PDB file of C-alpha atoms in Angstrom:
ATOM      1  CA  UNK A 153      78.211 118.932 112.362  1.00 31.00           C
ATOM      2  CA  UNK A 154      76.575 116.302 114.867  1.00 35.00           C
ATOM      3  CA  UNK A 155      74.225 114.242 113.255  1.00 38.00           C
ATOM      4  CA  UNK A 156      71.829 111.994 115.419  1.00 38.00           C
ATOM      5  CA  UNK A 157      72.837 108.378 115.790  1.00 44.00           C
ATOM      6  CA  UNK A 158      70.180 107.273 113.152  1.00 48.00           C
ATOM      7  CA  UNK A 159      70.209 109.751 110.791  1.00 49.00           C
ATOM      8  CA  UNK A 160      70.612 108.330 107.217  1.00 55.00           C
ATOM      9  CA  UNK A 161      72.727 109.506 104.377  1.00 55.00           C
ATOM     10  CA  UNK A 162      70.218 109.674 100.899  1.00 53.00           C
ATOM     11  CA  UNK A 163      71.570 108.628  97.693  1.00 57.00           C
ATOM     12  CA  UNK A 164      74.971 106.891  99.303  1.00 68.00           C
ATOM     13  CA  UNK A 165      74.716 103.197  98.753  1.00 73.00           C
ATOM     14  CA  UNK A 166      76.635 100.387  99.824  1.00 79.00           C
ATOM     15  CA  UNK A 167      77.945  98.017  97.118  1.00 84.00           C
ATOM     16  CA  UNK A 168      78.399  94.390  97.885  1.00 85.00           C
ATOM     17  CA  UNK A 169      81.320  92.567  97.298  1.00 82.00           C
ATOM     18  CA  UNK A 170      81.033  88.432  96.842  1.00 77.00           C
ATOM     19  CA  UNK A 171      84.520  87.629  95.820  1.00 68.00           C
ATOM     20  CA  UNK A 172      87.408  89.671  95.261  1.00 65.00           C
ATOM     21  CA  UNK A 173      88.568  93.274  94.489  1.00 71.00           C
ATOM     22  CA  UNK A 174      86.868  93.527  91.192  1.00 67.00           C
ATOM     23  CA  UNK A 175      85.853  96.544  88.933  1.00 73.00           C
ATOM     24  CA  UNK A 176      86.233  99.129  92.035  1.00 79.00           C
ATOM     25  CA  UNK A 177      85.408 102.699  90.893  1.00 80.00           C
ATOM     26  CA  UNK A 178      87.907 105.364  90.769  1.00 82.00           C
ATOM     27  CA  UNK A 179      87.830 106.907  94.719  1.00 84.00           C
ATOM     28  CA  UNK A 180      86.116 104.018  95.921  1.00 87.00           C
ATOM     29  CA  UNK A 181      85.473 103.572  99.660  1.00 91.00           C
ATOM     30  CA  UNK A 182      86.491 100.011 100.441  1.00 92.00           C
ATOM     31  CA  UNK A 183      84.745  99.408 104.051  1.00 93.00           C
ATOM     32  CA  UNK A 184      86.854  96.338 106.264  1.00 93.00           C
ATOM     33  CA  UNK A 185      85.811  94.925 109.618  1.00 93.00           C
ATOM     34  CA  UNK A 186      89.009  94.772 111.498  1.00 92.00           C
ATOM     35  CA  UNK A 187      90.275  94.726 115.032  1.00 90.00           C
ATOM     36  CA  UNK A 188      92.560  96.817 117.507  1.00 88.00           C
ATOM     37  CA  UNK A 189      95.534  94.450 117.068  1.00 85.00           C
ATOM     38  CA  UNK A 190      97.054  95.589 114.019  1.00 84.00           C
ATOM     39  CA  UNK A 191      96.387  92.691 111.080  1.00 83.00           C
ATOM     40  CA  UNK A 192      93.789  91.669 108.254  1.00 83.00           C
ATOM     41  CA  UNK A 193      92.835  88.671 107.951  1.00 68.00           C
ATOM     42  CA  UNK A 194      95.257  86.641 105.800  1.00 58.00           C
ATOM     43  CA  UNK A 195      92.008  84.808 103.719  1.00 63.00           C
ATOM     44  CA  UNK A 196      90.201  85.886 101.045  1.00 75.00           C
ATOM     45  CA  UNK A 197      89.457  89.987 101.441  1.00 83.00           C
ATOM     46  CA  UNK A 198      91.633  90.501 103.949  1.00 83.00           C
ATOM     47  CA  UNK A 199      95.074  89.398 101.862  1.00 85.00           C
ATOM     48  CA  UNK A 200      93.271  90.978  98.816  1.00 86.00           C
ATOM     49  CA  UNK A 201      93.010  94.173 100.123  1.00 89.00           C
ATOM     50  CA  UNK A 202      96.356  93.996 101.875  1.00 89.00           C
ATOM     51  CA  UNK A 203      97.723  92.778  98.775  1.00 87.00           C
ATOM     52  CA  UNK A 204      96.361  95.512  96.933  1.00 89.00           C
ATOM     53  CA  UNK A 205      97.121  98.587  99.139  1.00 91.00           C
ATOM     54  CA  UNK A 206      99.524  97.847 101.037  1.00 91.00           C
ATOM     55  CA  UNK A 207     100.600 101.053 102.010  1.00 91.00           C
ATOM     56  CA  UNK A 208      97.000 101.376 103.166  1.00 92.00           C
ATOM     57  CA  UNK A 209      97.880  98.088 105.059  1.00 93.00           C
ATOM     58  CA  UNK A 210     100.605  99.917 107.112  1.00 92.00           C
ATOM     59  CA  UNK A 211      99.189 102.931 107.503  1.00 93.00           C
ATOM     60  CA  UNK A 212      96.271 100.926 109.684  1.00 92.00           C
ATOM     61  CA  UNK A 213      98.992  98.664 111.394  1.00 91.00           C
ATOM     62  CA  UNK A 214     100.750 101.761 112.534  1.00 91.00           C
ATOM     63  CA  UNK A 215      97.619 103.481 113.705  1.00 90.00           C
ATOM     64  CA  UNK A 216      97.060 100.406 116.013  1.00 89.00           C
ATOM     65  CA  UNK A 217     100.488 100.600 117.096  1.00 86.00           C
ATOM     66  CA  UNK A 218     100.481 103.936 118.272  1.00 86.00           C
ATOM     67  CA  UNK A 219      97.556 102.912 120.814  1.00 78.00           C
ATOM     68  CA  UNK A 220     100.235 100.025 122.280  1.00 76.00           C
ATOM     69  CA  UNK A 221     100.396 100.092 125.941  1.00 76.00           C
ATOM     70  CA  UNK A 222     103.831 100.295 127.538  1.00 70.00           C
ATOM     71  CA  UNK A 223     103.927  96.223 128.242  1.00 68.00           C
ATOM     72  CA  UNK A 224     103.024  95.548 124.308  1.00 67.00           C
ATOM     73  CA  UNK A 225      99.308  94.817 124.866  1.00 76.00           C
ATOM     74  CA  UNK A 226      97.183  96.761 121.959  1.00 75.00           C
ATOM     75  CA  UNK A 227      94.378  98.183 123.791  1.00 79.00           C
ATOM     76  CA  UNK A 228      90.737  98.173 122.653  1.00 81.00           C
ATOM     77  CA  UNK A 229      90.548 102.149 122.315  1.00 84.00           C
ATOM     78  CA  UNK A 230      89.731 102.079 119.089  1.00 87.00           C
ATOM     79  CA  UNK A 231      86.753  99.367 119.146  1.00 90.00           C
ATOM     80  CA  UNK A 232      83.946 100.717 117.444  1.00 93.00           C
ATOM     81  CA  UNK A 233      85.444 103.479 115.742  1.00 93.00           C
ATOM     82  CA  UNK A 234      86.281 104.127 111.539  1.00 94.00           C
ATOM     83  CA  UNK A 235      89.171 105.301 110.471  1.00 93.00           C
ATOM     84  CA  UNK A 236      89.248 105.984 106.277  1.00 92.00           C
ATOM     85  CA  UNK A 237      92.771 105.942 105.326  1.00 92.00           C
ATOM     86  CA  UNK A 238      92.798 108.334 101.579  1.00 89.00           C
ATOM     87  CA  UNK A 239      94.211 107.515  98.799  1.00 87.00           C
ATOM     88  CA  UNK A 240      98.210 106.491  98.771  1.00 81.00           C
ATOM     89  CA  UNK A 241      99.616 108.552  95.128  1.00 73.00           C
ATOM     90  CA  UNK A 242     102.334 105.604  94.823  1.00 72.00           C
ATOM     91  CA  UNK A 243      99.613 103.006  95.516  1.00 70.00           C
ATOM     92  CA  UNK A 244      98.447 102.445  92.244  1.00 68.00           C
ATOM     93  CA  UNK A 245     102.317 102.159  91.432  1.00 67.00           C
ATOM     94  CA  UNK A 246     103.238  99.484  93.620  1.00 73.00           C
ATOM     95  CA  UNK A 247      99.856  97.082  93.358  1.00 73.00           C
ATOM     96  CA  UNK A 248      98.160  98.408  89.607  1.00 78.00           C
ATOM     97  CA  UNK A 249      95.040  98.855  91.891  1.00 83.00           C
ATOM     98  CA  UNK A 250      92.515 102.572  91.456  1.00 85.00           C
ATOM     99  CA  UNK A 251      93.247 104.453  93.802  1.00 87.00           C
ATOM    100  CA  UNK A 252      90.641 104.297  96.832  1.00 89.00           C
ATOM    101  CA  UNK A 253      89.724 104.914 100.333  1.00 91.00           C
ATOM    102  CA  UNK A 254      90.197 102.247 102.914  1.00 93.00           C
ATOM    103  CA  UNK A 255      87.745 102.137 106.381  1.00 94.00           C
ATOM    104  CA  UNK A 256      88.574 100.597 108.484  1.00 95.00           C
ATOM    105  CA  UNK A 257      85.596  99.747 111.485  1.00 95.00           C
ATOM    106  CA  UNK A 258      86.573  98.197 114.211  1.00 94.00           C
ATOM    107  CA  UNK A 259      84.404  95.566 115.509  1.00 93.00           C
ATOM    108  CA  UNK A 260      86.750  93.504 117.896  1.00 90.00           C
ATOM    109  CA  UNK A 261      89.330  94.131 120.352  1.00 84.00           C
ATOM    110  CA  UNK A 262      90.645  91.093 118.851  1.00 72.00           C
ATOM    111  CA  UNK A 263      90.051  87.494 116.738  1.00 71.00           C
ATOM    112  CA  UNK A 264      89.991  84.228 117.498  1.00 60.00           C
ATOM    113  CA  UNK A 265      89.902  82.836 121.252  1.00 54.00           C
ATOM    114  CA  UNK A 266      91.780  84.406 123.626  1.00 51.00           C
ATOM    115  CA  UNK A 267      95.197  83.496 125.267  1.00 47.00           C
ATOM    116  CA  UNK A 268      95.966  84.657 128.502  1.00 47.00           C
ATOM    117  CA  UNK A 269      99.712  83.702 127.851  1.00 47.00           C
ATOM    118  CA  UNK A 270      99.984  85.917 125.243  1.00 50.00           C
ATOM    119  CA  UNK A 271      99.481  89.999 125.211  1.00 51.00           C
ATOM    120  CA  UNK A 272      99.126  89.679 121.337  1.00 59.00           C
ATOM    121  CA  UNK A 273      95.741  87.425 121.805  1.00 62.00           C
ATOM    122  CA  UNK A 274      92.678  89.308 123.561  1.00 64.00           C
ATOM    123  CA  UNK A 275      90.052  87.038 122.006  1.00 74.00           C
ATOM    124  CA  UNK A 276      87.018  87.990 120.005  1.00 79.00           C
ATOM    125  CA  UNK A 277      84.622  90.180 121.907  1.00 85.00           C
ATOM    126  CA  UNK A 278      81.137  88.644 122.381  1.00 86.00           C
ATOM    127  CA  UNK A 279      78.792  88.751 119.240  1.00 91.00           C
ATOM    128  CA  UNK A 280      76.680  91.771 121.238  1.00 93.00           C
ATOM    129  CA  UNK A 281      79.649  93.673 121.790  1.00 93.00           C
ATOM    130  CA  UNK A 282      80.953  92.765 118.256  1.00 93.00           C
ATOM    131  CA  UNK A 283      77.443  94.130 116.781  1.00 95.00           C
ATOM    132  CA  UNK A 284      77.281  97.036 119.038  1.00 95.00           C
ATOM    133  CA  UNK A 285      81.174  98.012 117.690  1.00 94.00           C
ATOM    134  CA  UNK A 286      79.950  97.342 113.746  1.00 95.00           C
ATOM    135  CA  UNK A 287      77.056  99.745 114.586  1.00 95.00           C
ATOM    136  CA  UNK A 288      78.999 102.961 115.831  1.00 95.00           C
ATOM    137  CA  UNK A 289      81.525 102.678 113.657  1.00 95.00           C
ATOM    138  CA  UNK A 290      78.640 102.432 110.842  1.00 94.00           C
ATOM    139  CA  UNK A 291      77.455 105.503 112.805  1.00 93.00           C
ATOM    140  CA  UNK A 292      80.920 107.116 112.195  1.00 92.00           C
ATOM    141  CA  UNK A 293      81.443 105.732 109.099  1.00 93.00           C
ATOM    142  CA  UNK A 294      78.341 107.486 108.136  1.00 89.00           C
ATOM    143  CA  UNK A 295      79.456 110.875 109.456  1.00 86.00           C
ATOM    144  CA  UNK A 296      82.320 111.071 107.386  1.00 86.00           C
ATOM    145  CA  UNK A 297      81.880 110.496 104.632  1.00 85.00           C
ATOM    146  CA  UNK A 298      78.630 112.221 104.217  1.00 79.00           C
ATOM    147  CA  UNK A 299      78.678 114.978 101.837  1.00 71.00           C
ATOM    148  CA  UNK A 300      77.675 118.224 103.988  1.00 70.00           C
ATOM    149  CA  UNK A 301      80.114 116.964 106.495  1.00 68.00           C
ATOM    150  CA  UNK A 302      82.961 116.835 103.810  1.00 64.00           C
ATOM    151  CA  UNK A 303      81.566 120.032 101.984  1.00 64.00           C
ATOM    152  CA  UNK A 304      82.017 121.771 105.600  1.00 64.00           C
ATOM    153  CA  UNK A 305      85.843 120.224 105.885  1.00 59.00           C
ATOM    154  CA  UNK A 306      86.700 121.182 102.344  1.00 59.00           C
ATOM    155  CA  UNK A 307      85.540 124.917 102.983  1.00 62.00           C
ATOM    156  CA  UNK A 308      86.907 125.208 106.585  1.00 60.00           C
ATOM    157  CA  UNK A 309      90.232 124.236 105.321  1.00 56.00           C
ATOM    158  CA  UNK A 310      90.505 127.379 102.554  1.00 58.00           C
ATOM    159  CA  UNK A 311      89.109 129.526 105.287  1.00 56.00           C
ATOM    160  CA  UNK A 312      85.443 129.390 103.676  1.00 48.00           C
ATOM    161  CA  UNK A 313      82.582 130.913 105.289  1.00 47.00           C
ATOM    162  CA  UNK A 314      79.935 129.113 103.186  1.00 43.00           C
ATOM    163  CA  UNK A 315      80.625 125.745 102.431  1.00 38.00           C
ATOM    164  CA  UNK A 316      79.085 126.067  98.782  1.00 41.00           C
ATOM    165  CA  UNK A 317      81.657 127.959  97.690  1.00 38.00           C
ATOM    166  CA  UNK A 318      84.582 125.262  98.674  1.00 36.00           C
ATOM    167  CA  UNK A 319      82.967 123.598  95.328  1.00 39.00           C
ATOM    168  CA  UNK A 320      86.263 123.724  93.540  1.00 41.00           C
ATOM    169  CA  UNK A 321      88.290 121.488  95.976  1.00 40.00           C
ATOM    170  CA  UNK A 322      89.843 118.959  93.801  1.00 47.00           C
ATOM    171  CA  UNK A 323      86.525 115.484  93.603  1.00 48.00           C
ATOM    172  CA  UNK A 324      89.743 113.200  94.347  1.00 50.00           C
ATOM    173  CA  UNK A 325      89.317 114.393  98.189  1.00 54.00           C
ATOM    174  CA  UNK A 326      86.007 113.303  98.471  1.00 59.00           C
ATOM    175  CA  UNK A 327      84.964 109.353  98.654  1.00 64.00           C
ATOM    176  CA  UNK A 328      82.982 107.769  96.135  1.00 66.00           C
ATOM    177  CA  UNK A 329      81.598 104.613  96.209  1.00 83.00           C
ATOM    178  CA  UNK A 330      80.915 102.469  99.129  1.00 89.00           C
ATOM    179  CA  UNK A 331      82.481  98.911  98.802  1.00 90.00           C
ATOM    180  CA  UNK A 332      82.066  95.847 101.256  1.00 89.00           C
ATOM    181  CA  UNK A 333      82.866  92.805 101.267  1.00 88.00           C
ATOM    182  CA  UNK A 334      79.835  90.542 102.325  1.00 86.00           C
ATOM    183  CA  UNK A 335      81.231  87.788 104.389  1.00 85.00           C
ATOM    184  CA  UNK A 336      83.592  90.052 106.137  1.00 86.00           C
ATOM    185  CA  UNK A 337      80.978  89.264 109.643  1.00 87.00           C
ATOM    186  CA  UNK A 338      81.638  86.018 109.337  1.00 85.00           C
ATOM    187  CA  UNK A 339      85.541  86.713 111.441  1.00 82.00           C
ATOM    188  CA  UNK A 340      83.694  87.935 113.849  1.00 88.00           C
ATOM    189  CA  UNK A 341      81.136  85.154 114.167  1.00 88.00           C
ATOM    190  CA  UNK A 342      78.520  87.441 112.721  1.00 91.00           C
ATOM    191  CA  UNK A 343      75.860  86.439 110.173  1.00 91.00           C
ATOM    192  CA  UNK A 344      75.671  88.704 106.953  1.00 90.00           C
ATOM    193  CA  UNK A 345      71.803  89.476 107.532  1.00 92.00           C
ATOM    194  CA  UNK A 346      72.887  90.953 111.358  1.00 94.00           C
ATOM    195  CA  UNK A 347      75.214  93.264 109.386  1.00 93.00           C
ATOM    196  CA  UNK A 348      73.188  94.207 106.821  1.00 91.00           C
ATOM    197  CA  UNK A 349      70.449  95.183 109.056  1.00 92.00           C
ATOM    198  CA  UNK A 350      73.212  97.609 110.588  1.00 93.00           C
ATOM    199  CA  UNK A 351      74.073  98.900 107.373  1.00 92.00           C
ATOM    200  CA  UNK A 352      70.550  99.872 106.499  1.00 88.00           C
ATOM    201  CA  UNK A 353      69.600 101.386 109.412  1.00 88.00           C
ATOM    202  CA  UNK A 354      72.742 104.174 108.377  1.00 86.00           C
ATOM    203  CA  UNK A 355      72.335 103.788 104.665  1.00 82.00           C
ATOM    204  CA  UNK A 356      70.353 103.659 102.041  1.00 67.00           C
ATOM    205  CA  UNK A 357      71.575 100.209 101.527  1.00 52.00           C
TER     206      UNK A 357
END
């Protein structure tokens, strides 16, 4: 199902968070900003998250990986895409943290400045490019986990015709609530108001 680049999802909200992972509901989506290269941010969110699901953590790091060109360089294929990550079963095991969905939207090739020396350091793109990334993967973000779209997965995978009647696929596959750090922009040189004004134009907030 193609939906229009500003279509907005009703009733899914985005949920704001200030410091840590704290009281995150059961199925959670956890939205990060990341890059192409393969890490989180070692500060704050980043290490939390990483911290918390770390099998989450390596699932994302291997994604990158896979998109490695033959000289080591990570390439920037995935810039401005989402990828949710589900649930890990042993997560909750290994970190005592609920059990949640991680997306990760790319915003950046890479962090930091540049270093031509290195193939490991790209450099942050430029803030447009950076915003235009945060917006399509919003876009995508958006896409996914909206309801009719996962209502037509569910049924398409037990050979449904009508996607009403896939009701009894098990809640745990769908996301619930949308999670995000707010000062995530800020490793991409982004100001919180620039990405909430993203966010809103997807979302109802």
């Amino acid at each position: 199902m193609a939906l229009s680049n500003r279509t907005r999802i009703s009733g899914v909200k985005f949920n704001y968070i200030e410091n840590e992972l704290t009281d995150i509901a059961q199925n959670a989506t956890i939205v990060i900003l990341t890059t192409c290269q393969g890490t989180w941010k070692t500060s704050k969110f980043g290490e939390s998250l990483r911290l918390s699901y770390p099998l989450a953590h390596f699932e994302y790091i291997q994604l990158c990986r896979c998109r490695m060109e033959e000289d080591g360089k990570y390439t920037d294929e995935q810039a401005g895409r989402c990828h949710i990550i589900p649930p890990q079963q042993t997560e909750e095991t290994i970190s005592h943290a609920r059990p949640a969905f991680i997306a990760c939207l790319f915003a950046s090739h890479g962090d930091g400045n540049s270093n031509y020396l290195s193939l490991q350091k790209p450099g942050r793109d430029g803030k447009k490019k950076v915003l235009d990334h945060i917006d399509s993967a919003l876009a995508r973000l958006r896409h996914k986990i909206d309801p009719r779209t996962i209502e037509e997965m569910r049924a398409e995978r037990r050979g449904q015709e009508c996607a009403q009647d896939a009701s009894s696929m098990p809640d745990s596959e769908m996301p619930g609530r949308v999670y995000m750090y707010k000062y995530n922009g800020k490793d991409f040189q982004v100001g919180w108001e620039e990405v909430q004004n993203l966010i809103e134009q997807h979302f109802d907030g």
